PDB file of C-alpha atoms in Angstrom:
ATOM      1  CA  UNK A   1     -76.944  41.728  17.759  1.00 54.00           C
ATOM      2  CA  UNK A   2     -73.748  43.875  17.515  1.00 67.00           C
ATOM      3  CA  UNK A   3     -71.213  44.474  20.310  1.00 84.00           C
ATOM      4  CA  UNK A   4     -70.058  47.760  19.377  1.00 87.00           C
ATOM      5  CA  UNK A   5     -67.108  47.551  21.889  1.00 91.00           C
ATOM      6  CA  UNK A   6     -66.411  44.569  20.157  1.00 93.00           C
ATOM      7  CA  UNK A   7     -65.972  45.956  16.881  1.00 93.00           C
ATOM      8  CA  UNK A   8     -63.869  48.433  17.972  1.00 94.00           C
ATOM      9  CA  UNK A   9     -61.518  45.925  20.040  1.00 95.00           C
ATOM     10  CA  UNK A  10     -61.260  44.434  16.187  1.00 96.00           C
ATOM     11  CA  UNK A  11     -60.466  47.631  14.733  1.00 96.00           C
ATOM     12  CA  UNK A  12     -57.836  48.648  16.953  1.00 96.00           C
ATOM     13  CA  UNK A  13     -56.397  44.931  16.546  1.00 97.00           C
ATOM     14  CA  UNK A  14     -56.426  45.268  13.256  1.00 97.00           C
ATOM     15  CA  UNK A  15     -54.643  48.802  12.794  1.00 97.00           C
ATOM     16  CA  UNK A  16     -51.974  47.428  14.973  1.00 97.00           C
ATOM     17  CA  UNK A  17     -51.338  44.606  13.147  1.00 97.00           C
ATOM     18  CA  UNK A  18     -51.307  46.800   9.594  1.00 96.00           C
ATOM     19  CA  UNK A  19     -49.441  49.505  12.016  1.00 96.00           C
ATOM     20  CA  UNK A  20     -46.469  47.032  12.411  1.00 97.00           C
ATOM     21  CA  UNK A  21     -46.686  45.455   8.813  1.00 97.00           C
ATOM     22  CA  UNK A  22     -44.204  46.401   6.178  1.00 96.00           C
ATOM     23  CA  UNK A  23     -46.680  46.522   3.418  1.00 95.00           C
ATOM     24  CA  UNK A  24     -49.680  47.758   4.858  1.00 92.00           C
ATOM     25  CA  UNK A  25     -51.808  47.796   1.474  1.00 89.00           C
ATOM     26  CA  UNK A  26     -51.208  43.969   1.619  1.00 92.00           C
ATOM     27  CA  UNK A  27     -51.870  43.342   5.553  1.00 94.00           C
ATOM     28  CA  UNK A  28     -55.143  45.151   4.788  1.00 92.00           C
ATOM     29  CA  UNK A  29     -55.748  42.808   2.081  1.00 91.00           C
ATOM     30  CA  UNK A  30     -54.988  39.752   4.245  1.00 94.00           C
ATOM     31  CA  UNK A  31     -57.542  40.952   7.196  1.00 95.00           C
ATOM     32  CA  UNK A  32     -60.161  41.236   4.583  1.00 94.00           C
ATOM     33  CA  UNK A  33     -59.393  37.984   3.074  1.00 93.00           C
ATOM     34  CA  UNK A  34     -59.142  35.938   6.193  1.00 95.00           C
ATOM     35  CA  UNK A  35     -62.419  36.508   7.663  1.00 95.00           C
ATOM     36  CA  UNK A  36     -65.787  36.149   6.108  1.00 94.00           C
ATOM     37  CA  UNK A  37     -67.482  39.263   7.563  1.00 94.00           C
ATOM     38  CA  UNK A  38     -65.687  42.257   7.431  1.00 96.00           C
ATOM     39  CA  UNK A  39     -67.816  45.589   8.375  1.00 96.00           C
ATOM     40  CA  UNK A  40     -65.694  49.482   8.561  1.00 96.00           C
ATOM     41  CA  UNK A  41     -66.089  51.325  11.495  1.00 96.00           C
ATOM     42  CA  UNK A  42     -66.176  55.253  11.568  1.00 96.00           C
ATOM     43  CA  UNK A  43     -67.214  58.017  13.574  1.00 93.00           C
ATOM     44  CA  UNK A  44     -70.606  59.335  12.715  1.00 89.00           C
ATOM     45  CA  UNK A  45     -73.851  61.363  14.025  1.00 86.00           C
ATOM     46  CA  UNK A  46     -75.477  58.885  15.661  1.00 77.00           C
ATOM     47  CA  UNK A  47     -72.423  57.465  17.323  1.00 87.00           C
ATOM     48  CA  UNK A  48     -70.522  54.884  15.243  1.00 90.00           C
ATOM     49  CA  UNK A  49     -71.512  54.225  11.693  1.00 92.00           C
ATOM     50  CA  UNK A  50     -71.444  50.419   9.837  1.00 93.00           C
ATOM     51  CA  UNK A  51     -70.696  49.519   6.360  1.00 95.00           C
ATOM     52  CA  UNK A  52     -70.060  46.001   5.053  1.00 95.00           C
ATOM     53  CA  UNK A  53     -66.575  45.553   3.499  1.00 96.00           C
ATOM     54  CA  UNK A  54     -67.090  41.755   2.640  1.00 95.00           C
ATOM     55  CA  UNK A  55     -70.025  39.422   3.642  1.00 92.00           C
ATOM     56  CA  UNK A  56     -73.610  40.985   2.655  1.00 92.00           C
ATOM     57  CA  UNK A  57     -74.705  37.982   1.105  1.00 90.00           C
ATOM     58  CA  UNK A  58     -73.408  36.010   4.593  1.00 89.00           C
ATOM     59  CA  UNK A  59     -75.837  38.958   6.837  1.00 90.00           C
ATOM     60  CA  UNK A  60     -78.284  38.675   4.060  1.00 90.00           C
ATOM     61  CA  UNK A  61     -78.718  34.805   4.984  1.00 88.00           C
ATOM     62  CA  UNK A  62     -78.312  35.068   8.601  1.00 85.00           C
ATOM     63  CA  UNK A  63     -81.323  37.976   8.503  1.00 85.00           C
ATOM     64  CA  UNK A  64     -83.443  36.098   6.150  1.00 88.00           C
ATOM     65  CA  UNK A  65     -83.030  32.517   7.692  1.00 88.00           C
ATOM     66  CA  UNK A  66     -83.723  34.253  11.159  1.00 77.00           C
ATOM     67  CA  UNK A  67     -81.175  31.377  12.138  1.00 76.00           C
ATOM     68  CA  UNK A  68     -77.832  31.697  13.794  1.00 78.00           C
ATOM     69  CA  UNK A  69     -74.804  31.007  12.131  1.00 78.00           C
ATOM     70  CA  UNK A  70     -71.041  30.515  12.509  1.00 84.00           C
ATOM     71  CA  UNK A  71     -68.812  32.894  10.996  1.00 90.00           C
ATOM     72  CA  UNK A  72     -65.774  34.881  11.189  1.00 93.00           C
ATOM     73  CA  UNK A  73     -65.865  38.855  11.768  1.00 94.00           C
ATOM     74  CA  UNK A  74     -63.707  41.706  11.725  1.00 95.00           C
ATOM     75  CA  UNK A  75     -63.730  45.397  11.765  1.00 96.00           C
ATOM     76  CA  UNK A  76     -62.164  48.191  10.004  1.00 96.00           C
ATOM     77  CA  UNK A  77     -61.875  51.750  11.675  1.00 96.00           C
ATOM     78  CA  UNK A  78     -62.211  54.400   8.984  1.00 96.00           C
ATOM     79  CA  UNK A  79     -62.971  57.691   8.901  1.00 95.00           C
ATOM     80  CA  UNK A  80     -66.189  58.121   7.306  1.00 95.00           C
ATOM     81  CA  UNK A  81     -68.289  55.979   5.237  1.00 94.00           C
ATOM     82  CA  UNK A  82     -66.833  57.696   2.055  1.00 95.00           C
ATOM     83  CA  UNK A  83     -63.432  56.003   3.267  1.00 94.00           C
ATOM     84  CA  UNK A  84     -65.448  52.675   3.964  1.00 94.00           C
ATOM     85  CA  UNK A  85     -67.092  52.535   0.333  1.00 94.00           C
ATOM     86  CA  UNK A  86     -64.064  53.488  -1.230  1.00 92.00           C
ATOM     87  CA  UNK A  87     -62.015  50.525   1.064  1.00 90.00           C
ATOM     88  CA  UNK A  88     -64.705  47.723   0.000  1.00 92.00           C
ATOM     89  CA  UNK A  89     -64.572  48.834  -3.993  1.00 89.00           C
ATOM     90  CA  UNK A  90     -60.503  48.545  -3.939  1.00 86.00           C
ATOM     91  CA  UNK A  91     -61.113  44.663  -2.038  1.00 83.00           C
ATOM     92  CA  UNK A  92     -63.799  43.193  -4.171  1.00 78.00           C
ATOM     93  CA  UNK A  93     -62.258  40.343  -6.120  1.00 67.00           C
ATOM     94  CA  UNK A  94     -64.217  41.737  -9.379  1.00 59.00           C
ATOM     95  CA  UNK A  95     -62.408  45.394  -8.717  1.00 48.00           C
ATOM     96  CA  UNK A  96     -59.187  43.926  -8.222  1.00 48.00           C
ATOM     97  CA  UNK A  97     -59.336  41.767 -11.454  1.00 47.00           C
ATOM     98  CA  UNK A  98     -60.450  44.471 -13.720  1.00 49.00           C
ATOM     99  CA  UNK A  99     -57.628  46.330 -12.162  1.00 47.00           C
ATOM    100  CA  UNK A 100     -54.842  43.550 -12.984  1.00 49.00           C
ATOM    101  CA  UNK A 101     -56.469  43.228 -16.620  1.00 50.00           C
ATOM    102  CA  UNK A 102     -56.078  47.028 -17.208  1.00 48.00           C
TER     103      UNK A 102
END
């Protein structure tokens, strides 16, 4: 089960540590990489909206299996989902090698 309040003790960890970062396109980078979950958090109708960043196939298991399992989690506060698609499309390894290639 999700802690919200969790999530968004991660968030505002993690926009400190991109706030004080010199490069923040490459702090971002280095959250997503370092954990295996990564879900954005945004504002939304029903209260606070999820989208995974990294890690579907890791939920996919866990929700499958009906098992618990170890892993490390993060969040992301965005804006709106829009802002949370485009985030996870700019970090997947595939994206970012088609992008070097080009």
């Amino acid at each position: 089960m999700l802690n919200f309040d969790e999530l968004r003790e991660l968030a505002a960890d993690v926009r400190v540590f991109v706030d004080v970062a010199e490069d923040k396109a490459e702090a971002l980078r280095t959250v997503i990489r370092a954990y295996d979950v990564v879900l954005a958090i945004f504002p939304s109708g029903d209260g606070m909206g999820l989208h995974v960043i990294k890690g579907k196939e890791i939920l996919d298991k866990i929700a499958k299996s009906r098992a618990h399992a170890t892993y490390s989690h993060t969040a992301i506060a965005v804006p709106d989902l829009e802002h949370a698609e485009v985030l996870k499309l700019l970090t997947t390894p595939a994206q970012v090698a088609q992008r070097i290639a080009a």
